[in-house]
Amino acid sequence: MLTTRFVDGAPNWIDVGTADLDRARAFYGGLFGWRFRSAGPDAGGYGFFRSEDRTVAGGMPITPEQGPPSWTVYFRSSDARATAQAAEQAHGRVLVRPLDVMDQGRMAVLADRAGVPFGLWQPGRTPGVEVAGAPGSLCWVELHTPDVPAAAAFYHRVLGLETSAVHFPGGAYTCVSPAEGGQDAMFGGIVPLADDPAEAADGPYWLPYFDVTDADATVARAEELGGTVRAAAADVPGVGRVARLADPCGARFAVIRPVPPQRP
């Protein structure tokens, strides 16, 4: 699972672009207890979701021309410009070229070979989110893509990510970890988009997982708040109880009640 001991290639920021920021604020506030703080009058509506006075995510209003409401996962880069060039050389695209966010850091938005957007965050004064891997915060990310080997090759070339297989009855799951830290720093996975026709219909994407203490109660609360259940809560042996949701504007995310770590 994720921590805030960020290394290159690991997720270190996340934000949601939404057609209705007030509705998103109410939804995530009711679901996770997050409070929203504006980044100021010059930030274009951007702000920060906070939990117990720690930043867990960002949020901003977007127009239909900017794309559908969605969560964007950002990966740490010590040189956003070089990483963006590597993405272009690997047949990806640069959607937003690297730009400075005051003295807080440098950001960019890229797309992989399948067209899936993802971000880069080169830390300045802000290393990344202030909490991860705890209830109400980001704990895992998962790429749903039409070609797992091609995606693994792309992210290895661009971000240095390593993959490994976890086998289970009937198949295998492709896990992802940064080059530094090895499998102990594992933070996500890559899964075939075709495995779930409901997800395939809406195209490939990065799916963020948020840690919760009760997946079933969170699903019920999401529905009460106007969200949509894309996959009902189910147990994944050795992993936890997982559900896939969408907020009232359509941004997709997942929740998980992780299996407690076993004591040695």
mmCIF file of C-alpha atoms in Angstrom:
data_model
loop_
_atom_site.group_PDB
_atom_site.id
_atom_site.type_symbol
_atom_site.label_atom_id
_atom_site.label_comp_id
_atom_site.label_asym_id
_atom_site.label_seq_id
_atom_site.Cartn_x
_atom_site.Cartn_y
_atom_site.Cartn_z
ATOM 1 C CA MET A 1 0.000 0.000 0.000
ATOM 2 C CA LEU A 2 0.965 3.611 -0.412
ATOM 3 C CA THR A 3 2.834 5.739 2.081
ATOM 4 C CA THR A 4 4.073 9.328 2.002
ATOM 5 C CA ARG A 5 7.686 8.150 1.730
ATOM 6 C CA PHE A 6 7.595 9.169 -1.919
ATOM 7 C CA VAL A 7 10.191 7.962 -4.415
ATOM 8 C CA ASP A 8 10.388 8.601 -8.160
ATOM 9 C CA GLY A 9 7.651 6.759 -9.979
ATOM 10 C CA ALA A 10 5.346 6.424 -6.971
ATOM 11 C CA PRO A 11 1.991 8.234 -6.783
ATOM 12 C CA ASN A 12 2.376 11.403 -4.754
ATOM 13 C CA TRP A 13 -0.688 13.462 -5.651
ATOM 14 C CA ILE A 14 -4.259 12.981 -6.815
ATOM 15 C CA ASP A 15 -7.054 15.320 -7.799
ATOM 16 C CA VAL A 16 -10.560 15.204 -9.174
ATOM 17 C CA GLY A 17 -11.757 17.345 -12.049
ATOM 18 C CA THR A 18 -15.507 17.805 -11.823
ATOM 19 C CA ALA A 19 -18.357 19.581 -13.564
ATOM 20 C CA ASP A 20 -19.832 20.619 -10.202
ATOM 21 C CA LEU A 21 -17.268 21.346 -7.512
ATOM 22 C CA ASP A 22 -19.875 22.203 -4.873
ATOM 23 C CA ARG A 23 -21.551 18.844 -5.411
ATOM 24 C CA ALA A 24 -18.186 17.055 -5.255
ATOM 25 C CA ARG A 25 -17.356 18.850 -2.026
ATOM 26 C CA ALA A 26 -20.652 17.723 -0.484
ATOM 27 C CA PHE A 27 -20.264 14.152 -1.745
ATOM 28 C CA TYR A 28 -16.701 13.522 -0.586
ATOM 29 C CA GLY A 29 -17.319 15.427 2.610
ATOM 30 C CA GLY A 30 -20.278 13.194 3.392
ATOM 31 C CA LEU A 31 -18.486 10.031 2.309
ATOM 32 C CA PHE A 32 -15.011 10.451 3.782
ATOM 33 C CA GLY A 33 -15.390 13.442 6.100
ATOM 34 C CA TRP A 34 -13.159 15.571 3.879
ATOM 35 C CA ARG A 35 -13.249 19.355 4.111
ATOM 36 C CA PHE A 36 -12.412 21.551 1.138
ATOM 37 C CA ARG A 37 -10.057 24.526 1.321
ATOM 38 C CA SER A 38 -9.658 26.862 -1.632
ATOM 39 C CA ALA A 39 -6.157 27.468 -2.955
ATOM 40 C CA GLY A 40 -7.041 31.146 -3.348
ATOM 41 C CA PRO A 41 -8.612 33.554 -5.830
ATOM 42 C CA ASP A 42 -5.849 33.079 -8.404
ATOM 43 C CA ALA A 43 -6.070 29.268 -8.461
ATOM 44 C CA GLY A 44 -8.937 28.956 -10.931
ATOM 45 C CA GLY A 45 -11.187 27.246 -8.417
ATOM 46 C CA TYR A 46 -8.562 24.675 -7.415
ATOM 47 C CA GLY A 47 -8.492 23.625 -3.807
ATOM 48 C CA PHE A 48 -7.554 20.906 -1.355
ATOM 49 C CA PHE A 49 -9.552 18.161 0.305
ATOM 50 C CA ARG A 50 -8.346 17.777 3.867
ATOM 51 C CA SER A 51 -8.850 15.170 6.550
ATOM 52 C CA GLU A 52 -7.870 15.973 10.127
ATOM 53 C CA ASP A 53 -5.916 19.000 8.865
ATOM 54 C CA ARG A 54 -3.915 16.949 6.365
ATOM 55 C CA THR A 55 -4.278 17.211 2.599
ATOM 56 C CA VAL A 56 -5.530 13.995 1.005
ATOM 57 C CA ALA A 57 -6.368 15.203 -2.528
ATOM 58 C CA GLY A 58 -7.052 18.173 -4.755
ATOM 59 C CA GLY A 59 -10.169 19.214 -6.618
ATOM 60 C CA MET A 60 -11.052 21.615 -9.405
ATOM 61 C CA PRO A 61 -13.904 22.555 -11.731
ATOM 62 C CA ILE A 62 -13.585 21.521 -15.372
ATOM 63 C CA THR A 63 -15.600 22.202 -18.519
ATOM 64 C CA PRO A 64 -16.945 19.558 -20.932
ATOM 65 C CA GLU A 65 -14.232 20.586 -23.391
ATOM 66 C CA GLN A 66 -11.609 19.481 -20.853
ATOM 67 C CA GLY A 67 -13.039 15.978 -20.694
ATOM 68 C CA PRO A 68 -15.390 14.015 -18.454
ATOM 69 C CA PRO A 69 -15.228 14.258 -14.655
ATOM 70 C CA SER A 70 -12.425 12.020 -13.445
ATOM 71 C CA TRP A 71 -9.687 11.431 -10.913
ATOM 72 C CA THR A 72 -6.095 12.017 -12.065
ATOM 73 C CA VAL A 73 -3.214 10.164 -10.433
ATOM 74 C CA TYR A 74 0.139 12.016 -10.341
ATOM 75 C CA PHE A 75 3.478 10.240 -10.110
ATOM 76 C CA ARG A 76 6.625 11.667 -8.565
ATOM 77 C CA SER A 77 9.286 12.814 -10.991
ATOM 78 C CA SER A 78 12.538 14.528 -10.102
ATOM 79 C CA ASP A 79 12.578 16.030 -13.625
ATOM 80 C CA ALA A 80 9.120 16.541 -15.129
ATOM 81 C CA ARG A 81 10.520 17.863 -18.400
ATOM 82 C CA ALA A 82 12.677 14.780 -18.973
ATOM 83 C CA THR A 83 9.821 12.477 -18.013
ATOM 84 C CA ALA A 84 7.474 14.229 -20.447
ATOM 85 C CA GLN A 85 10.044 13.814 -23.218
ATOM 86 C CA ALA A 86 10.364 10.122 -22.349
ATOM 87 C CA ALA A 87 6.581 9.743 -22.647
ATOM 88 C CA GLU A 88 6.600 11.250 -26.131
ATOM 89 C CA GLN A 89 9.464 8.981 -27.169
ATOM 90 C CA ALA A 90 7.456 5.989 -25.870
ATOM 91 C CA HIS A 91 4.506 6.971 -28.114
ATOM 92 C CA GLY A 92 2.532 8.704 -25.395
ATOM 93 C CA ARG A 93 1.359 12.322 -25.472
ATOM 94 C CA VAL A 94 1.890 15.465 -23.425
ATOM 95 C CA LEU A 95 -1.507 16.977 -22.639
ATOM 96 C CA VAL A 96 -0.248 19.744 -20.345
ATOM 97 C CA ARG A 97 3.427 20.604 -20.638
ATOM 98 C CA PRO A 98 5.440 20.944 -17.426
ATOM 99 C CA LEU A 99 4.672 24.177 -15.622
ATOM 100 C CA ASP A 100 5.593 25.633 -12.266
ATOM 101 C CA VAL A 101 2.922 25.868 -9.591
ATOM 102 C CA MET A 102 4.407 28.854 -7.801
ATOM 103 C CA ASP A 103 7.123 27.456 -5.521
ATOM 104 C CA GLN A 104 5.109 24.378 -4.585
ATOM 105 C CA GLY A 105 6.361 22.163 -7.408
ATOM 106 C CA ARG A 106 6.112 21.443 -11.105
ATOM 107 C CA MET A 107 3.266 19.560 -12.748
ATOM 108 C CA ALA A 108 2.426 18.055 -16.111
ATOM 109 C CA VAL A 109 -0.344 15.885 -17.526
ATOM 110 C CA LEU A 110 0.516 13.127 -19.977
ATOM 111 C CA ALA A 111 -1.309 10.290 -21.722
ATOM 112 C CA ASP A 112 -0.001 6.776 -22.192
ATOM 113 C CA ARG A 113 -0.120 4.766 -25.426
ATOM 114 C CA ALA A 114 -3.763 3.812 -24.796
ATOM 115 C CA GLY A 115 -4.721 7.447 -24.210
ATOM 116 C CA VAL A 116 -5.035 7.191 -20.424
ATOM 117 C CA PRO A 117 -4.259 10.523 -18.736
ATOM 118 C CA PHE A 118 -1.907 10.653 -15.763
ATOM 119 C CA GLY A 119 0.011 13.407 -14.047
ATOM 120 C CA LEU A 120 3.537 14.202 -12.952
ATOM 121 C CA TRP A 121 4.406 16.081 -9.790
ATOM 122 C CA GLN A 122 7.958 17.316 -9.338
ATOM 123 C CA PRO A 123 8.120 18.392 -5.706
ATOM 124 C CA GLY A 124 9.027 21.881 -4.614
ATOM 125 C CA ARG A 125 7.763 22.994 -1.238
ATOM 126 C CA THR A 126 4.961 20.424 -1.511
ATOM 127 C CA PRO A 127 6.205 16.810 -1.632
ATOM 128 C CA GLY A 128 2.721 15.437 -2.247
ATOM 129 C CA VAL A 129 -0.378 14.488 -0.305
ATOM 130 C CA GLU A 130 0.096 14.579 3.443
ATOM 131 C CA VAL A 131 -1.499 11.229 4.227
ATOM 132 C CA ALA A 132 -1.797 7.937 2.341
ATOM 133 C CA GLY A 133 -2.602 4.367 3.289
ATOM 134 C CA ALA A 134 -4.888 5.407 6.152
ATOM 135 C CA PRO A 135 -8.698 5.447 6.358
ATOM 136 C CA GLY A 136 -10.137 8.140 4.113
ATOM 137 C CA SER A 137 -6.985 8.461 1.986
ATOM 138 C CA LEU A 138 -5.438 7.031 -1.164
ATOM 139 C CA CYS A 139 -4.015 3.554 -0.621
ATOM 140 C CA TRP A 140 -3.721 1.885 -4.062
ATOM 141 C CA VAL A 141 -4.007 2.710 -7.775
ATOM 142 C CA GLU A 142 -4.938 0.444 -10.649
ATOM 143 C CA LEU A 143 -4.608 0.870 -14.401
ATOM 144 C CA HIS A 144 -7.419 -0.625 -16.469
ATOM 145 C CA THR A 145 -6.001 -0.967 -19.971
ATOM 146 C CA PRO A 146 -6.601 -2.946 -23.171
ATOM 147 C CA ASP A 147 -2.991 -4.195 -23.391
ATOM 148 C CA VAL A 148 -1.258 -5.050 -20.112
ATOM 149 C CA PRO A 149 2.209 -5.868 -21.566
ATOM 150 C CA ALA A 150 2.251 -2.664 -23.645
ATOM 151 C CA ALA A 151 1.232 -0.599 -20.623
ATOM 152 C CA ALA A 152 3.877 -2.240 -18.439
ATOM 153 C CA ALA A 153 6.540 -1.482 -21.053
ATOM 154 C CA PHE A 154 5.402 2.149 -21.381
ATOM 155 C CA TYR A 155 5.430 2.921 -17.660
ATOM 156 C CA HIS A 156 8.741 1.117 -17.206
ATOM 157 C CA ARG A 157 10.324 3.285 -19.880
ATOM 158 C CA VAL A 158 8.740 6.538 -18.693
ATOM 159 C CA LEU A 159 8.610 6.172 -14.904
ATOM 160 C CA GLY A 160 10.927 3.234 -14.298
ATOM 161 C CA LEU A 161 8.097 1.143 -12.877
ATOM 162 C CA GLU A 162 8.640 -2.558 -12.301
ATOM 163 C CA THR A 163 5.980 -5.248 -12.555
ATOM 164 C CA SER A 164 5.537 -8.620 -10.892
ATOM 165 C CA ALA A 165 2.816 -11.256 -11.035
ATOM 166 C CA VAL A 166 0.693 -12.453 -8.138
ATOM 167 C CA HIS A 167 -0.966 -15.730 -9.057
ATOM 168 C CA PHE A 168 -4.409 -16.791 -7.923
ATOM 169 C CA PRO A 169 -6.740 -19.641 -8.964
ATOM 170 C CA GLY A 170 -7.632 -18.994 -12.585
ATOM 171 C CA GLY A 171 -5.232 -16.179 -13.330
ATOM 172 C CA ALA A 172 -2.654 -13.636 -12.246
ATOM 173 C CA TYR A 173 -2.602 -10.002 -11.159
ATOM 174 C CA THR A 174 0.120 -7.663 -12.418
ATOM 175 C CA CYS A 175 1.491 -5.588 -9.541
ATOM 176 C CA VAL A 176 3.427 -2.345 -9.960
ATOM 177 C CA SER A 177 6.224 -0.894 -7.858
ATOM 178 C CA PRO A 178 8.806 1.875 -8.309
ATOM 179 C CA ALA A 179 12.372 1.005 -9.254
ATOM 180 C CA GLU A 180 13.535 2.244 -5.850
ATOM 181 C CA GLY A 181 12.240 0.255 -2.903
ATOM 182 C CA GLY A 182 11.419 -2.966 -4.736
ATOM 183 C CA GLN A 183 8.255 -4.919 -4.121
ATOM 184 C CA ASP A 184 8.038 -3.572 -0.577
ATOM 185 C CA ALA A 185 7.096 -0.249 -2.196
ATOM 186 C CA MET A 186 4.338 -1.812 -4.335
ATOM 187 C CA PHE A 187 1.521 0.669 -4.880
ATOM 188 C CA GLY A 188 -0.772 -0.610 -7.611
ATOM 189 C CA GLY A 189 -1.663 -2.972 -10.389
ATOM 190 C CA ILE A 190 -2.469 -3.277 -14.075
ATOM 191 C CA VAL A 191 -5.552 -5.217 -15.157
ATOM 192 C CA PRO A 192 -7.059 -6.063 -18.560
ATOM 193 C CA LEU A 193 -9.900 -3.704 -19.393
ATOM 194 C CA ALA A 194 -11.790 -6.540 -21.101
ATOM 195 C CA ASP A 195 -12.172 -8.377 -17.796
ATOM 196 C CA ASP A 196 -15.077 -6.069 -16.902
ATOM 197 C CA PRO A 197 -17.455 -5.125 -19.771
ATOM 198 C CA ALA A 198 -18.973 -2.310 -17.697
ATOM 199 C CA GLU A 199 -15.577 -0.641 -17.353
ATOM 200 C CA ALA A 200 -14.564 -1.419 -20.942
ATOM 201 C CA ALA A 201 -17.541 0.548 -22.223
ATOM 202 C CA ASP A 202 -16.145 3.757 -20.696
ATOM 203 C CA GLY A 203 -12.559 3.225 -21.818
ATOM 204 C CA PRO A 204 -9.208 2.730 -20.072
ATOM 205 C CA TYR A 205 -8.305 4.737 -16.984
ATOM 206 C CA TRP A 206 -6.352 4.920 -13.723
ATOM 207 C CA LEU A 207 -8.553 3.918 -10.788
ATOM 208 C CA PRO A 208 -7.713 5.293 -7.321
ATOM 209 C CA TYR A 209 -8.559 3.230 -4.236
ATOM 210 C CA PHE A 210 -9.398 4.891 -0.930
ATOM 211 C CA ASP A 211 -9.009 3.094 2.395
ATOM 212 C CA VAL A 212 -12.222 2.729 4.426
ATOM 213 C CA THR A 213 -13.079 0.985 7.683
ATOM 214 C CA ASP A 214 -16.348 -0.498 6.351
ATOM 215 C CA ALA A 215 -16.745 -1.037 2.603
ATOM 216 C CA ASP A 216 -20.440 -1.959 2.759
ATOM 217 C CA ALA A 217 -21.362 1.091 4.832
ATOM 218 C CA THR A 218 -19.345 3.305 2.476
ATOM 219 C CA VAL A 219 -21.191 1.901 -0.554
ATOM 220 C CA ALA A 220 -24.552 2.533 1.087
ATOM 221 C CA ARG A 221 -23.529 6.077 2.036
ATOM 222 C CA ALA A 222 -22.278 6.769 -1.500
ATOM 223 C CA GLU A 223 -25.691 5.849 -2.883
ATOM 224 C CA GLU A 224 -27.424 8.074 -0.332
ATOM 225 C CA LEU A 225 -25.209 10.963 -1.469
ATOM 226 C CA GLY A 226 -26.050 10.470 -5.157
ATOM 227 C CA GLY A 227 -23.137 8.282 -6.199
ATOM 228 C CA THR A 228 -23.282 5.159 -8.363
ATOM 229 C CA VAL A 229 -22.206 1.612 -7.547
ATOM 230 C CA ARG A 230 -20.205 0.239 -10.468
ATOM 231 C CA ALA A 231 -19.238 -2.996 -8.674
ATOM 232 C CA ALA A 232 -20.789 -4.080 -5.388
ATOM 233 C CA ALA A 233 -18.620 -4.764 -2.365
ATOM 234 C CA ALA A 234 -16.914 -8.141 -2.581
ATOM 235 C CA ASP A 235 -14.139 -9.938 -0.754
ATOM 236 C CA VAL A 236 -10.802 -10.416 -2.493
ATOM 237 C CA PRO A 237 -8.935 -13.154 -0.601
ATOM 238 C CA GLY A 238 -5.801 -11.872 1.056
ATOM 239 C CA VAL A 239 -6.518 -8.304 -0.048
ATOM 240 C CA GLY A 240 -9.718 -6.999 1.508
ATOM 241 C CA ARG A 241 -13.304 -6.042 0.743
ATOM 242 C CA VAL A 242 -13.503 -3.907 -2.380
ATOM 243 C CA ALA A 243 -16.156 -1.890 -4.233
ATOM 244 C CA ARG A 244 -16.033 0.356 -7.288
ATOM 245 C CA LEU A 245 -18.045 3.565 -7.282
ATOM 246 C CA ALA A 246 -18.589 6.819 -9.140
ATOM 247 C CA ASP A 247 -19.390 10.200 -7.647
ATOM 248 C CA PRO A 248 -22.543 12.113 -8.678
ATOM 249 C CA CYS A 249 -20.728 13.703 -11.642
ATOM 250 C CA GLY A 250 -19.315 10.385 -12.864
ATOM 251 C CA ALA A 251 -15.701 10.376 -11.593
ATOM 252 C CA ARG A 252 -14.742 6.740 -10.948
ATOM 253 C CA PHE A 253 -12.961 5.495 -7.834
ATOM 254 C CA ALA A 254 -12.814 2.445 -5.591
ATOM 255 C CA VAL A 255 -12.870 1.813 -1.863
ATOM 256 C CA ILE A 256 -11.222 -0.984 0.066
ATOM 257 C CA ARG A 257 -11.249 -2.263 3.599
ATOM 258 C CA PRO A 258 -7.830 -3.880 3.600
ATOM 259 C CA VAL A 259 -7.160 -7.185 5.264
ATOM 260 C CA PRO A 260 -5.283 -6.356 8.497
ATOM 261 C CA PRO A 261 -1.577 -7.141 8.173
ATOM 262 C CA GLN A 262 -0.577 -10.378 9.823
ATOM 263 C CA ARG A 263 1.799 -10.136 12.724
ATOM 264 C CA PRO A 264 4.994 -12.178 12.408
#
